[in-house]
XYZ file of N, CA and C in Angstrom:
819
model
N 1.256 63.796 23.101
C 1.207 62.633 21.660
C 1.433 62.978 20.858
N 3.071 62.613 20.877
C 3.513 62.515 19.251
C 2.722 61.044 18.007
N 3.355 62.077 17.299
C 2.077 61.132 16.369
C 3.473 60.723 15.207
N 3.065 59.885 14.770
C 4.238 58.954 13.625
C 3.425 58.719 12.609
N 3.938 59.272 11.622
C 3.387 59.265 9.909
C 3.115 57.184 9.517
N 2.346 57.349 8.950
C 1.182 56.042 8.559
C 1.181 56.767 7.110
N 0.775 55.410 6.237
C 1.016 55.551 5.050
C -0.619 55.682 4.351
N -1.688 57.232 3.751
C -2.929 57.799 3.983
C -3.624 56.757 3.712
N -5.466 56.948 3.998
C -5.839 55.753 2.721
C -5.531 56.088 1.684
N -5.736 57.438 1.977
C -6.207 58.725 0.770
C -5.617 58.972 0.612
N -5.285 60.085 -0.578
C -4.145 61.409 -0.631
C -4.977 62.454 0.430
N -6.172 62.625 0.834
C -6.069 63.757 1.652
C -6.948 63.091 3.693
N -6.159 61.637 3.365
C -6.790 61.863 4.837
C -6.603 61.406 6.088
N -5.489 61.972 6.238
C -4.529 62.521 6.910
C -4.403 63.811 7.089
N -5.352 65.196 7.040
C -6.039 65.978 7.070
C -7.245 65.847 7.707
N -8.096 64.359 7.529
C -8.818 64.285 8.649
C -8.685 63.697 9.813
N -7.655 62.547 9.326
C -7.126 62.012 11.348
C -5.612 62.196 11.313
N -5.613 61.836 12.757
C -4.143 61.427 13.328
C -3.786 60.448 12.750
N -3.201 60.542 11.869
C -2.175 58.276 11.589
C -1.277 58.564 12.741
N -1.574 56.948 13.012
C -0.075 57.341 14.485
C 0.170 55.482 13.331
N 1.080 55.082 14.074
C 2.143 53.531 13.466
C 1.495 52.538 15.135
N 2.015 51.412 14.981
C 2.076 50.679 16.126
C 3.428 49.597 15.114
N 4.151 49.216 15.813
C 5.011 47.744 14.773
C 4.472 47.142 15.622
N 3.987 45.875 14.458
C 4.246 45.303 15.361
C 4.940 43.754 15.221
N 4.872 42.627 15.418
C 6.510 42.318 15.987
C 6.961 41.733 14.512
N 5.011 41.308 14.270
C 5.797 40.462 12.517
C 5.469 41.707 11.574
N 5.045 42.298 11.177
C 4.659 43.392 10.417
C 4.326 44.680 10.679
N 4.112 46.089 10.381
C 4.031 47.669 10.590
C 2.172 47.959 10.516
N 1.183 47.612 12.226
C 0.411 47.895 11.076
C 0.455 49.684 11.712
N -0.779 49.864 10.810
C -0.905 51.657 11.313
C -2.047 52.562 11.878
N -2.234 52.426 12.382
C -3.173 52.974 13.479
C -4.525 54.495 13.281
N -5.062 54.509 12.483
C -5.405 56.039 12.403
C -6.292 56.274 13.627
N -6.716 56.930 13.832
C -6.906 58.344 15.129
C -8.213 58.726 14.611
N -9.586 58.322 14.212
C -10.818 59.866 13.530
C -11.255 60.019 15.167
N -11.379 61.442 14.309
C -11.841 62.533 15.081
C -12.699 62.868 14.483
N -12.962 63.735 13.558
C -14.136 64.402 13.060
C -15.038 63.541 11.684
N -15.959 64.568 11.609
C -17.220 63.402 10.260
C -16.591 63.009 9.625
N -15.564 64.377 8.639
C -14.679 64.258 7.720
C -14.046 62.768 7.949
N -13.215 62.168 8.212
C -12.785 61.543 8.655
C -13.540 60.052 9.150
N -14.345 60.432 9.280
C -15.093 58.902 10.205
C -16.028 59.024 8.194
N -16.780 59.940 7.434
C -16.494 59.440 6.028
C -15.779 58.693 4.608
N -14.447 59.296 5.472
C -13.673 58.478 4.801
C -12.902 57.406 5.051
N -13.593 57.219 6.259
C -13.482 55.788 7.061
C -14.420 54.627 6.660
N -15.330 55.076 6.302
C -16.481 54.458 5.869
C -16.381 54.109 3.918
N -15.965 54.309 3.928
C -15.451 54.377 2.268
C -14.560 52.771 2.055
N -13.460 53.334 3.445
C -12.718 52.261 3.355
C -13.491 50.184 3.775
N -14.431 50.823 4.638
C -15.363 50.019 4.806
C -16.436 49.542 3.278
N -16.154 49.712 2.307
C -17.077 49.634 1.576
C -16.778 48.551 0.599
N -17.956 47.213 -0.187
C -16.995 45.991 -0.682
C -16.052 45.909 0.118
N -15.943 45.321 1.189
C -15.139 44.098 2.212
C -15.202 43.207 1.806
N -14.569 41.457 1.504
C -14.749 40.921 1.816
C -15.411 40.344 3.338
N -16.963 39.050 3.627
C -17.191 38.674 4.358
C -17.099 37.750 4.929
N -15.884 36.791 3.732
C -14.951 35.358 4.646
C -14.550 35.341 4.092
N -13.405 35.819 4.912
C -13.283 35.760 6.138
C -13.879 36.496 6.503
N -14.447 37.236 7.529
C -14.923 38.716 7.971
C -13.479 39.248 8.130
N -13.714 40.469 7.701
C -13.635 41.835 8.059
C -12.756 43.389 9.256
N -14.099 43.517 9.738
C -14.533 43.881 11.042
C -13.897 43.536 11.686
N -12.980 43.725 13.002
C -12.773 43.192 14.362
C -12.848 44.272 15.554
N -13.642 44.155 16.160
C -14.269 45.268 17.140
C -13.746 45.292 18.025
N -13.682 47.021 18.980
C -13.720 45.957 20.423
C -14.160 47.465 21.153
N -15.071 48.437 21.606
C -15.409 49.920 22.479
C -14.305 49.381 24.224
N -13.793 50.750 24.253
C -13.438 50.946 25.181
C -13.843 52.057 25.988
N -14.521 51.892 27.470
C -15.016 53.705 27.948
C -14.448 53.735 29.802
N -15.943 55.167 30.034
C -15.373 54.677 32.175
C -16.677 54.118 32.014
N -16.467 53.001 32.210
C -17.916 51.941 33.180
C -19.365 51.515 32.319
N -17.795 51.367 30.781
C -18.541 50.606 29.444
C -20.309 49.862 29.660
N -20.611 50.456 29.769
C -21.872 49.934 29.997
C -23.484 51.337 29.979
N -24.109 50.516 29.985
C -25.563 51.613 30.442
C -25.357 52.489 31.102
N -24.495 52.721 32.021
C -24.432 52.920 33.694
C -23.207 53.568 33.047
N -22.950 53.896 32.248
C -21.247 54.777 32.185
C -21.171 55.678 30.335
N -20.682 55.520 29.592
C -19.608 55.852 28.870
C -19.124 55.353 27.978
N -18.505 55.296 26.435
C -18.807 54.812 25.737
C -16.819 55.701 24.996
N -15.781 55.078 25.081
C -14.384 56.299 25.061
C -14.482 56.129 23.202
N -13.946 54.877 22.834
C -13.183 55.572 21.539
C -14.791 53.482 20.962
N -14.628 53.245 19.979
C -14.817 52.700 18.700
C -13.157 52.155 18.634
N -12.944 51.231 18.733
C -11.847 50.588 17.507
C -12.079 49.460 16.803
N -11.785 49.519 15.565
C -11.799 48.757 14.146
C -10.784 48.272 13.770
N -10.760 47.030 13.679
C -9.612 46.776 13.195
C -10.162 46.126 11.216
N -9.553 46.392 9.861
C -10.070 46.211 8.829
C -9.076 45.332 8.722
N -8.775 43.409 8.681
C -8.607 42.861 8.166
C -7.580 42.507 6.794
N -8.219 42.574 5.848
C -7.674 43.147 4.560
C -6.484 44.099 4.240
N -6.884 45.155 4.577
C -5.776 46.766 4.852
C -4.944 46.412 6.127
N -4.997 45.623 7.450
C -3.810 45.796 8.330
C -4.148 46.591 8.796
N -6.024 47.373 9.209
C -5.338 49.143 9.618
C -6.608 48.921 10.436
N -5.979 49.658 11.609
C -6.773 49.871 13.224
C -7.232 51.602 12.785
N -8.304 51.381 13.261
C -9.633 52.603 13.133
C -9.998 52.694 14.658
N -8.861 54.034 15.857
C -9.410 54.382 16.249
C -10.297 55.619 16.221
N -12.403 55.204 15.967
C -12.858 56.770 15.988
C -13.241 56.662 18.100
N -13.526 58.022 17.787
C -13.309 59.183 18.785
C -14.636 59.794 19.491
N -15.557 58.211 20.455
C -16.673 58.811 19.971
C -17.281 59.713 21.678
N -16.029 59.751 22.573
C -15.478 61.245 23.534
C -15.797 62.071 22.988
N -15.273 62.718 21.693
C -15.118 63.630 21.389
C -16.650 64.135 20.415
N -16.463 62.987 19.664
C -17.896 63.052 18.226
C -19.214 62.605 19.156
N -18.970 62.344 20.082
C -20.726 61.640 19.884
C -21.480 61.129 19.411
N -22.477 61.580 18.920
C -23.471 60.421 18.183
C -23.442 60.693 16.238
N -22.376 62.190 16.520
C -22.295 62.118 15.052
C -20.969 61.498 14.351
N -20.570 60.688 15.267
C -19.854 59.031 14.803
C -19.801 58.251 14.205
N -21.537 58.381 14.093
C -22.332 57.426 13.870
C -23.561 57.351 12.916
N -23.418 58.280 12.342
C -24.901 59.553 11.358
C -23.393 60.042 10.506
N -22.209 60.271 9.982
C -21.888 60.784 9.156
C -21.679 60.046 8.044
N -22.391 60.015 7.301
C -22.678 59.766 6.496
C -21.299 59.401 5.073
N -21.235 57.939 4.560
C -20.271 58.532 3.301
C -21.052 58.586 2.441
N -19.929 58.854 1.007
C -20.580 58.975 -0.365
C -21.771 57.948 -0.649
N -21.866 57.023 -0.404
C -23.480 55.483 -1.091
C -23.987 55.612 0.611
N -24.073 56.539 1.009
C -24.942 56.791 2.154
C -25.165 55.840 3.726
N -23.803 54.993 3.941
C -24.012 54.441 4.689
C -23.739 55.374 5.938
N -23.648 54.195 6.888
C -22.943 55.349 8.813
C -22.759 53.922 8.925
N -22.017 54.649 9.836
C -21.423 53.337 11.725
C -22.587 53.103 11.437
N -23.569 53.809 12.136
C -24.957 52.623 12.611
C -25.037 51.635 11.867
N -25.528 51.808 10.680
C -25.608 50.995 9.786
C -25.256 50.074 9.572
N -23.474 50.083 9.369
C -22.787 49.355 9.467
C -23.305 48.209 11.009
N -23.054 49.190 11.951
C -23.671 47.924 13.012
C -24.770 47.411 13.152
N -25.572 46.679 12.542
C -26.527 47.232 12.903
C -27.063 46.172 11.374
N -26.121 46.563 10.590
C -25.914 45.540 9.002
C -26.012 44.279 9.290
N -27.338 43.122 8.924
C -26.673 41.464 9.430
C -26.178 41.197 8.409
N -25.735 41.393 7.200
C -25.849 40.934 6.170
C -23.544 41.616 5.855
N -23.048 42.577 6.509
C -21.383 42.409 7.163
C -21.489 42.042 8.691
N -20.646 40.855 8.548
C -20.370 40.325 9.927
C -19.728 41.600 10.829
N -19.363 40.943 11.499
C -18.761 42.162 12.667
C -18.559 41.279 13.853
N -17.230 40.771 14.371
C -16.336 40.260 14.934
C -16.211 41.184 16.895
N -16.625 40.697 17.388
C -16.501 41.313 19.089
C -15.995 39.837 19.744
N -15.642 40.555 20.827
C -15.443 38.845 22.419
C -15.634 39.430 23.713
N -17.073 38.874 23.655
C -18.155 38.976 24.484
C -18.390 40.155 24.058
N -20.340 40.345 23.172
C -19.860 41.696 23.179
C -21.030 42.242 24.486
N -21.636 42.307 25.148
C -22.691 42.032 26.040
C -22.218 43.453 26.299
N -21.100 43.946 26.300
C -20.972 45.118 27.217
C -21.084 46.533 26.299
N -21.137 45.898 25.384
C -20.275 46.827 23.578
C -21.616 47.163 23.570
N -22.697 45.611 23.396
C -23.804 45.865 22.852
C -24.820 46.960 23.772
N -24.815 46.968 25.242
C -25.170 47.584 26.348
C -24.828 48.779 26.093
N -23.834 49.633 25.652
C -23.905 50.536 25.515
C -23.827 51.370 23.908
N -24.028 50.587 23.771
C -24.253 51.344 22.373
C -25.376 51.389 22.535
N -26.230 49.833 22.368
C -27.535 49.760 22.804
C -28.646 51.425 23.195
N -28.113 51.138 25.064
C -28.291 52.350 25.637
C -27.691 53.387 25.640
N -26.994 54.030 24.909
C -26.565 55.410 24.788
C -27.288 55.908 22.677
N -26.962 54.859 22.397
C -26.534 55.494 20.810
C -28.182 54.669 20.024
N -28.678 53.851 20.568
C -30.184 53.594 19.748
C -29.556 51.690 18.944
N -28.320 51.664 18.987
C -28.363 50.770 17.766
C -28.658 49.367 18.581
N -28.241 48.882 17.231
C -29.097 46.701 17.728
C -27.904 46.003 16.744
N -27.782 45.741 17.464
C -25.986 45.261 16.543
C -27.053 43.743 16.178
N -26.181 43.375 15.518
C -26.989 42.511 14.144
C -25.484 42.070 13.392
N -25.390 41.159 12.983
C -24.273 40.041 11.927
C -23.038 39.919 12.563
N -22.907 40.040 13.864
C -22.235 39.765 15.125
C -21.756 37.665 15.153
N -20.147 37.702 15.289
C -19.317 36.929 15.725
C -19.390 37.495 17.452
N -18.714 36.224 17.515
C -18.297 36.175 19.411
C -17.559 35.205 19.729
N -16.348 35.795 19.347
C -14.769 35.071 19.866
C -14.885 34.496 21.266
N -15.303 35.432 22.334
C -15.482 34.123 23.592
C -16.280 32.892 23.196
N -17.387 33.282 23.024
C -18.750 31.770 22.534
C -17.871 31.135 21.953
N -17.700 31.427 20.724
C -16.447 30.515 19.884
C -16.102 29.350 20.226
N -14.773 30.218 21.030
C -14.306 30.052 22.130
C -14.772 28.329 22.517
N -15.149 29.121 23.632
C -15.973 27.597 24.675
C -17.026 26.687 23.794
N -16.924 27.536 22.805
C -17.944 25.884 21.840
C -16.681 24.408 21.262
N -15.015 25.110 21.243
C -14.893 23.868 20.516
C -14.175 23.230 20.946
N -13.802 23.529 22.867
C -13.327 22.753 23.539
C -13.965 21.721 23.445
N -13.339 20.681 23.379
C -13.087 19.086 23.887
C -13.488 18.555 24.904
N -12.899 19.355 26.557
C -12.755 19.738 27.888
C -13.942 20.542 28.336
N -14.225 20.597 29.315
C -14.536 21.574 30.464
C -14.740 22.470 30.051
N -16.443 23.207 29.489
C -17.057 24.058 28.995
C -18.697 24.894 29.733
N -17.960 24.490 31.155
C -17.983 25.361 32.473
C -18.826 26.509 32.237
N -17.411 27.654 32.379
C -17.019 28.457 32.499
C -16.443 29.758 30.810
N -16.610 30.381 30.753
C -15.290 31.552 29.270
C -14.897 31.407 29.757
N -13.687 31.712 28.795
C -11.990 32.399 29.422
C -12.231 34.040 29.200
N -11.554 34.679 30.013
C -11.096 36.262 28.873
C -10.440 35.957 27.840
N -10.508 38.226 26.797
C -9.360 37.921 25.952
C -7.939 37.221 26.227
N -8.313 38.197 27.790
C -6.452 38.057 28.233
C -6.061 36.145 27.867
N -6.481 35.229 28.549
C -6.437 33.988 28.123
C -6.166 33.862 26.846
N -7.440 33.484 26.233
C -7.774 33.231 24.805
C -6.354 33.820 23.845
N -5.878 34.951 24.149
C -4.672 35.468 23.722
C -3.664 34.836 23.364
N -3.307 34.895 24.886
C -1.979 33.727 25.702
C -1.286 32.134 25.222
N -2.670 31.806 25.408
C -2.858 30.272 24.898
C -3.252 29.779 23.239
N -3.989 31.278 22.900
C -4.747 30.850 21.096
C -4.220 31.518 20.115
N -3.325 32.394 20.436
C -3.024 33.598 19.630
C -2.019 33.436 18.987
N -1.028 31.702 18.885
C 0.441 31.492 18.598
C 1.836 32.764 18.628
N 1.681 32.479 19.843
C 2.437 34.327 20.213
C 4.058 33.351 19.479
N 4.782 34.635 18.985
C 6.151 34.351 19.197
C 6.623 35.100 20.552
N 7.307 35.027 20.751
C 8.429 34.997 22.290
C 8.473 36.353 22.687
N 8.693 36.617 21.064
C 9.257 38.457 21.008
C 7.265 38.955 21.372
N 6.697 38.862 20.196
C 5.125 38.744 19.750
C 4.553 38.887 21.441
N 4.508 37.520 22.908
C 4.649 37.900 24.013
C 5.126 38.589 24.941
N 6.656 38.675 24.189
C 7.038 39.836 25.322
C 6.345 41.135 24.971
N 5.733 41.223 24.593
C 5.287 43.128 23.310
C 4.997 43.453 23.563
N 3.307 41.979 24.010
C 1.702 42.481 24.025
C 1.623 41.450 25.823
N 1.962 41.351 26.408
C 2.476 42.189 27.909
C 3.556 43.106 28.312
N 3.164 43.315 28.140
C 4.346 45.197 28.004
C 3.493 46.158 28.289
N 2.549 46.283 26.478
C 1.802 46.916 26.424
C 0.164 46.707 27.317
N -0.342 45.275 27.620
C -1.086 45.539 28.446
C -1.427 45.702 30.468
N 0.584 45.631 30.536
C 0.947 45.958 32.350
C 0.586 47.683 31.079
N 1.456 48.014 30.575
C 1.325 49.222 30.935
C -0.102 49.839 30.884
N -0.351 49.166 30.216
C -2.527 49.881 29.963
C -2.789 49.673 30.724
N -3.468 48.556 31.278
C -3.567 48.890 33.001
C -3.357 50.500 34.295
N -1.620 49.563 34.184
C -2.138 50.814 34.986
C -2.156 51.785 34.944
N -2.933 52.418 33.825
C -2.672 53.748 33.471
C -4.769 54.150 34.631
N -5.203 53.053 33.594
C -6.293 53.272 33.499
C -7.108 52.294 34.787
N -6.339 51.066 35.336
C -7.212 50.008 36.687
C -7.265 50.646 37.233
N -8.295 51.250 38.022
C -7.863 51.652 39.379
C -7.419 50.929 40.339
N -7.687 49.338 40.456
C -6.798 48.182 41.679
C -5.068 48.965 41.576
N -4.683 49.773 40.585
C -3.164 49.609 39.838
C -2.612 51.078 40.008
N -4.243 52.495 40.206
C -3.819 53.422 40.694
C -4.087 54.034 40.023
N -4.391 53.564 38.408
C -4.949 54.605 37.228
C -6.668 54.999 37.446
N -6.985 54.948 36.476
C -8.440 55.647 36.267
C -8.847 55.605 35.363
N -10.348 54.633 34.752
C -10.543 54.720 33.120
C -10.876 56.114 32.717
N -10.363 57.308 33.436
C -10.861 58.474 33.021
C -9.889 58.301 31.513
N -8.943 58.336 31.334
C -7.710 58.257 30.960
C -8.215 57.636 29.363
N -9.188 57.496 29.232
C -9.649 57.237 28.173
C -10.565 58.137 27.402
N -10.895 59.341 28.315
C -11.530 60.639 27.996
C -10.440 61.746 27.032
N -8.606 61.628 27.810
C -8.009 62.206 28.307
C -7.513 62.535 26.668
N -7.663 64.174 25.857
C -7.220 64.158 24.458
C -6.422 65.505 24.615
N -5.085 65.133 23.814
C -5.029 63.857 23.178
C -4.502 62.859 24.062
N -4.600 61.656 23.869
C -4.669 60.318 23.768
C -3.143 59.534 24.380
N -2.558 59.875 24.581
C -1.117 58.532 25.156
C -1.023 57.935 24.380
N 0.488 58.068 24.184
C 0.435 56.449 22.691
C 0.007 55.474 23.958
N 0.307 54.858 25.243
C 0.368 54.403 25.740
C -0.693 53.498 25.952
N -1.965 54.667 25.909
C -3.410 54.017 25.894
C -3.493 53.952 24.088
N -3.035 54.153 23.618
C -2.811 54.160 21.963
C -2.860 52.861 21.662
N -1.357 51.900 21.953
C -1.171 50.992 21.439
C -2.091 49.791 22.197
N -2.806 50.340 23.905
C -3.233 49.553 24.889
C -4.802 48.912 23.489
N -5.555 50.315 23.122
C -6.024 50.116 22.586
C -7.069 48.875 20.987
N -5.179 49.485 20.425
C -4.611 49.536 18.688
C -4.680 47.138 19.684
N -4.191 47.077 20.151
C -3.386 45.906 20.813
C -3.763 44.237 20.185
N -4.929 44.767 21.683
C -6.101 43.393 21.203
C -6.737 43.265 19.651
N -7.157 43.566 19.991
C -8.420 43.239 19.037
C -7.305 43.024 16.826
N -6.531 43.165 16.934
C -4.991 43.198 16.035
C -4.829 41.331 16.365
N -5.300 40.849 17.318
C -5.275 40.227 17.648
C -6.758 39.001 17.324
N -7.410 39.847 16.816
C -8.711 38.952 16.915
C -8.460 37.998 15.998
N -8.563 38.484 14.616
C -8.858 37.535 13.423
C -8.054 36.302 13.667
N -6.723 36.332 14.082
C -5.975 34.726 15.012
C -6.897 34.141 15.521
N -7.480 34.360 16.921
C -8.176 33.463 16.985
C -9.662 33.406 16.199
N -10.102 34.121 15.842
C -11.206 33.577 15.010
C -11.029 32.300 13.899
N -9.633 32.499 12.966
C -9.510 31.603 12.943
C -9.348 29.954 13.458
N -8.452 30.251 13.929
C -8.210 29.315 14.989
C -10.120 28.413 15.297
N -10.358 28.607 15.826
C -12.288 28.126 16.997
C -12.885 28.117 15.133
N -12.915 29.393 14.162
C -13.576 28.168 13.320
C -13.182 27.130 12.730
N -11.950 27.132 12.656
C -12.137 25.134 11.607
C -12.291 24.993 12.686
N -12.311 24.926 13.778
C -12.512 23.462 15.232
C -14.201 23.413 15.350
N -14.240 24.555 15.133
C -16.050 23.639 15.738
C -16.772 23.672 14.627
N -17.770 22.277 14.633
C -18.570 21.351 14.095
C -19.690 22.196 13.615
N -20.445 22.512 12.331
C -21.242 22.852 11.823
C -22.513 23.041 12.960
N -22.536 21.513 14.133
C -24.103 22.127 15.245
C -23.383 23.001 15.845
N -21.904 22.921 16.429
C -21.929 23.902 17.259
C -22.113 25.636 16.979
N -21.859 25.090 15.382
C -21.591 27.094 14.573
C -22.674 27.358 15.262
N -23.587 26.588 14.826
C -25.561 27.094 15.420
C -26.055 27.111 16.316
N -24.988 26.358 17.337
C -25.467 26.970 19.295
C -24.978 28.966 18.538
N -23.851 28.487 18.528
C -23.139 29.584 19.081
C -23.910 31.216 18.568
N -24.344 30.814 17.459
C -25.481 32.006 16.334
C -26.165 32.441 17.265
N -26.703 30.901 17.490
C -27.955 31.340 18.444
C -27.741 32.596 19.593
N -26.816 31.882 20.160
C -26.135 32.670 21.695
C -25.804 33.707 22.145
N -25.513 34.510 20.381
C -25.053 35.682 20.322
C -26.066 36.338 20.044
N -26.842 35.888 19.704
C -28.160 36.098 19.741
C -28.734 36.633 20.853
N -28.964 35.791 21.987
C -29.360 36.110 23.375
C -29.152 36.555 23.838
N -26.798 37.121 23.675
C -26.558 37.694 24.489
C -26.792 39.734 24.184
N -27.009 39.138 23.041
C -27.471 41.062 22.304
C -28.825 41.265 22.610
N -29.908 40.035 22.685
C -31.178 40.287 22.899
C -30.940 40.921 24.759
N -30.422 39.981 25.326
C -30.051 40.671 27.282
C -29.897 41.388 27.185
N -28.593 42.092 26.529
C -27.847 43.021 26.765
C -29.226 44.789 26.983
N -30.225 44.383 25.841
C -30.588 45.202 25.615
C -32.050 45.252 26.982
N -32.411 45.240 27.531
C -32.961 44.441 28.351
C -33.406 44.919 29.969
N -34.416 45.786 30.320
C -34.662 46.354 31.428
C -33.535 45.712 32.471
N -33.247 44.388 32.662
C -32.882 43.364 33.899
C -31.475 43.331 33.231
N -30.358 43.729 32.774
C -29.009 43.092 31.844
C -28.454 43.693 33.216
N -27.211 42.897 34.060
C -26.243 43.300 34.585
C -25.136 42.978 34.310
N -24.201 44.246 34.141
C -22.697 44.152 33.381
C -22.087 43.780 33.705
N -21.971 43.326 34.570
C -20.633 42.515 35.984
C -20.863 42.129 37.019
N -20.332 41.023 37.171
C -20.579 39.753 38.106
C -20.261 38.239 37.741
N -19.652 37.786 38.941
C -18.986 36.205 38.891
C -20.860 35.274 37.901
N -21.353 36.132 37.069
C -22.657 34.896 36.555
C -22.091 35.265 35.306
N -21.397 36.590 35.061
C -20.854 36.412 33.380
C -20.158 35.115 33.186
N -19.524 34.512 33.604
C -18.317 33.716 33.042
C -19.003 32.437 33.547
N -20.386 32.466 33.495
C -21.134 30.640 33.762
C -21.456 30.765 32.209
N -21.401 29.177 31.784
C -21.530 29.063 30.019
C -23.080 28.592 30.077
N -23.424 29.167 28.404
C -24.954 28.965 28.852
C -25.115 28.132 28.571
N -26.777 27.890 29.129
C -27.547 26.990 29.758
C -27.465 25.872 28.968
N -27.609 24.389 29.599
C -26.868 23.907 27.872
C -25.658 22.866 27.590
N -24.419 23.694 27.732
C -23.088 24.320 26.816
C -22.108 23.013 27.914
N -22.383 22.794 29.662
C -21.827 22.728 29.917
C -21.590 21.320 30.003
């Protein structure tokens, strides 16, 4: 993997992480690959004191069969105020990624469980299932963009949309951004999607390929656009319903009868249609 230079967050950050760079079609976003406990501690320092309105943290996970039945390979954290994406190497660090402390004692575990630190996901269910099953993390303070998109509609609410559809129609992509997004998405899927001859094991190969790095970083960087669009469009009544649905999704994902795959996942919550 070729490593491109990125402006370090602190003078010694480059010694703790692998700095990478993604060229956005609007601006440059740096990508930091965190693969040591020291690097996690440095990341946590950057997450201290961030604004909560709008949310600062936009999160996604990648893995092999991401759920209680599989593994977590990478956690992507896009930090909106500084326009940086951190890829935390869970495959290498395992539980130490969540327990390594910052100077103030905070950990990634405590941040993920904090109800006062908003964290934005897209369809939190399998992410929650994996985090709870493998690392005993009960997510709190979560905002779920998939639920927000459904709530703000003025038309049929029978089924939820996937992330690709939301980005394509609601992220206000320029023609160049759309071309780059589709190219990166298609290249990544060919590497990890079994239906296209790939394997999810590519998320566990070190060093990560540049193509997988770009794939991991790309979608999470569009989440703030979607959050702002949907948040503006929701009434207070629907915001309350979304909060309730997110709590229900997290509780369901922790239950013994949770099913991480299937057509039922596309259905709207009861009473929403």
